[in-house]
C-alpha positions as YAML, in Angstrom:
chain: A
units: angstrom
residues:
- id: 1
  name: MET
  ca: [-10.76, 116.84, -18.18]
- id: 2
  name: SER
  ca: [-12.42, 115.45, -15.06]
- id: 3
  name: LYS
  ca: [-13.13, 111.85, -14.19]
- id: 4
  name: LYS
  ca: [-16.73, 110.82, -13.92]
- id: 5
  name: ASN
  ca: [-17.74, 108.86, -10.85]
- id: 6
  name: LYS
  ca: [-19.17, 105.53, -11.80]
- id: 7
  name: ASP
  ca: [-21.30, 103.36, -9.58]
- id: 8
  name: ILE
  ca: [-19.71, 100.17, -8.36]
- id: 9
  name: GLU
  ca: [-21.91, 97.38, -7.06]
- id: 10
  name: VAL
  ca: [-20.76, 95.91, -3.77]
- id: 11
  name: LYS
  ca: [-22.30, 92.60, -2.78]
- id: 12
  name: VAL
  ca: [-22.50, 91.44, 0.83]
- id: 13
  name: GLU
  ca: [-22.60, 87.68, 1.33]
- id: 14
  name: GLU
  ca: [-23.29, 86.25, 4.77]
- id: 15
  name: THR
  ca: [-21.55, 83.05, 5.83]
- id: 16
  name: THR
  ca: [-20.37, 81.41, 9.03]
- id: 17
  name: ARG
  ca: [-16.86, 80.59, 10.14]
- id: 18
  name: SER
  ca: [-15.63, 78.43, 12.99]
- id: 19
  name: ILE
  ca: [-12.81, 80.08, 14.98]
- id: 20
  name: LYS
  ca: [-11.40, 78.14, 17.93]
- id: 21
  name: GLY
  ca: [-14.55, 76.03, 18.13]
- id: 22
  name: THR
  ca: [-16.99, 78.98, 18.08]
- id: 23
  name: GLU
  ca: [-19.25, 79.76, 15.11]
- id: 24
  name: TYR
  ca: [-19.28, 83.41, 13.99]
- id: 25
  name: THR
  ca: [-21.31, 85.22, 11.33]
- id: 26
  name: VAL
  ca: [-19.08, 86.73, 8.65]
- id: 27
  name: ASN
  ca: [-20.22, 89.25, 6.04]
- id: 28
  name: GLN
  ca: [-17.97, 89.20, 2.99]
- id: 29
  name: LEU
  ca: [-17.84, 92.34, 0.82]
- id: 30
  name: LEU
  ca: [-17.40, 91.58, -2.86]
- id: 31
  name: ILE
  ca: [-16.84, 93.71, -5.94]
- id: 32
  name: GLY
  ca: [-17.48, 91.39, -8.83]
- id: 33
  name: LYS
  ca: [-15.77, 88.15, -7.78]
- id: 34
  name: LYS
  ca: [-13.04, 89.89, -5.76]
- id: 35
  name: MET
  ca: [-13.46, 89.89, -1.98]
- id: 36
  name: ILE
  ca: [-12.37, 93.27, -0.61]
- id: 37
  name: GLY
  ca: [-13.07, 92.76, 3.07]
- id: 38
  name: GLU
  ca: [-14.96, 91.02, 5.82]
- id: 39
  name: VAL
  ca: [-17.01, 91.93, 8.87]
- id: 40
  name: LEU
  ca: [-16.93, 89.39, 11.69]
- id: 41
  name: THR
  ca: [-19.83, 89.54, 14.16]
- id: 42
  name: MET
  ca: [-18.45, 88.81, 17.65]
- id: 43
  name: GLY
  ca: [-21.56, 89.84, 19.64]
- id: 44
  name: PRO
  ca: [-24.74, 91.94, 19.44]
- id: 45
  name: LYS
  ca: [-22.84, 95.25, 19.32]
- id: 46
  name: GLU
  ca: [-19.34, 94.02, 18.48]
- id: 47
  name: HIS
  ca: [-18.29, 93.74, 14.84]
- id: 48
  name: GLU
  ca: [-14.67, 93.46, 13.66]
- id: 49
  name: ALA
  ca: [-13.81, 94.85, 10.21]
- id: 50
  name: PHE
  ca: [-11.00, 93.43, 8.08]
- id: 51
  name: LEU
  ca: [-9.47, 94.64, 4.82]
- id: 52
  name: GLY
  ca: [-7.52, 91.62, 3.67]
- id: 53
  name: GLU
  ca: [-5.29, 90.75, 6.65]
- id: 54
  name: GLU
  ca: [-5.54, 94.27, 8.12]
- id: 55
  name: ASP
  ca: [-7.76, 94.59, 11.22]
- id: 56
  name: LEU
  ca: [-9.64, 97.88, 10.96]
- id: 57
  name: GLY
  ca: [-11.03, 97.70, 14.49]
- id: 58
  name: ALA
  ca: [-14.30, 97.09, 16.31]
- id: 59
  name: TYR
  ca: [-17.60, 98.76, 15.48]
- id: 60
  name: LYS
  ca: [-21.02, 98.88, 17.17]
- id: 61
  name: SER
  ca: [-22.97, 97.93, 14.02]
- id: 62
  name: VAL
  ca: [-22.46, 95.96, 10.83]
- id: 63
  name: ASP
  ca: [-23.23, 99.11, 8.80]
- id: 64
  name: LEU
  ca: [-20.41, 101.08, 10.45]
- id: 65
  name: ALA
  ca: [-17.98, 98.19, 9.93]
- id: 66
  name: VAL
  ca: [-18.97, 97.85, 6.24]
- id: 67
  name: GLU
  ca: [-18.52, 101.61, 5.79]
- id: 68
  name: ALA
  ca: [-15.02, 101.41, 7.32]
- id: 69
  name: VAL
  ca: [-14.01, 98.59, 4.93]
- id: 70
  name: LEU
  ca: [-15.31, 100.52, 1.91]
- id: 71
  name: MET
  ca: [-13.54, 103.73, 2.96]
- id: 72
  name: GLN
  ca: [-10.21, 101.94, 3.47]
- id: 73
  name: HIS
  ca: [-10.62, 100.04, 0.18]
- id: 74
  name: ASN
  ca: [-11.21, 103.32, -1.68]
- id: 75
  name: LEU
  ca: [-8.08, 104.84, -0.08]
- id: 76
  name: HIS
  ca: [-5.88, 101.89, -1.09]
- id: 77
  name: ASP
  ca: [-7.35, 101.29, -4.54]
...
């Protein structure tokens, strides 16, 4: 018997966060009401991805950072 893949809706909510006096754009990735990760925009081509407290590294685009969070979440879930 094989498992069927089911679609899971991931919402991305944009917010801002003040870190050491500087405002940054933060994209929060949510499945239902549970936040699975965040992407912090540091500059035009510098985006940090986080899975909980784990820093997944820097990426050149928001899309690549979001993809990294989703891949790591799927590995740990």
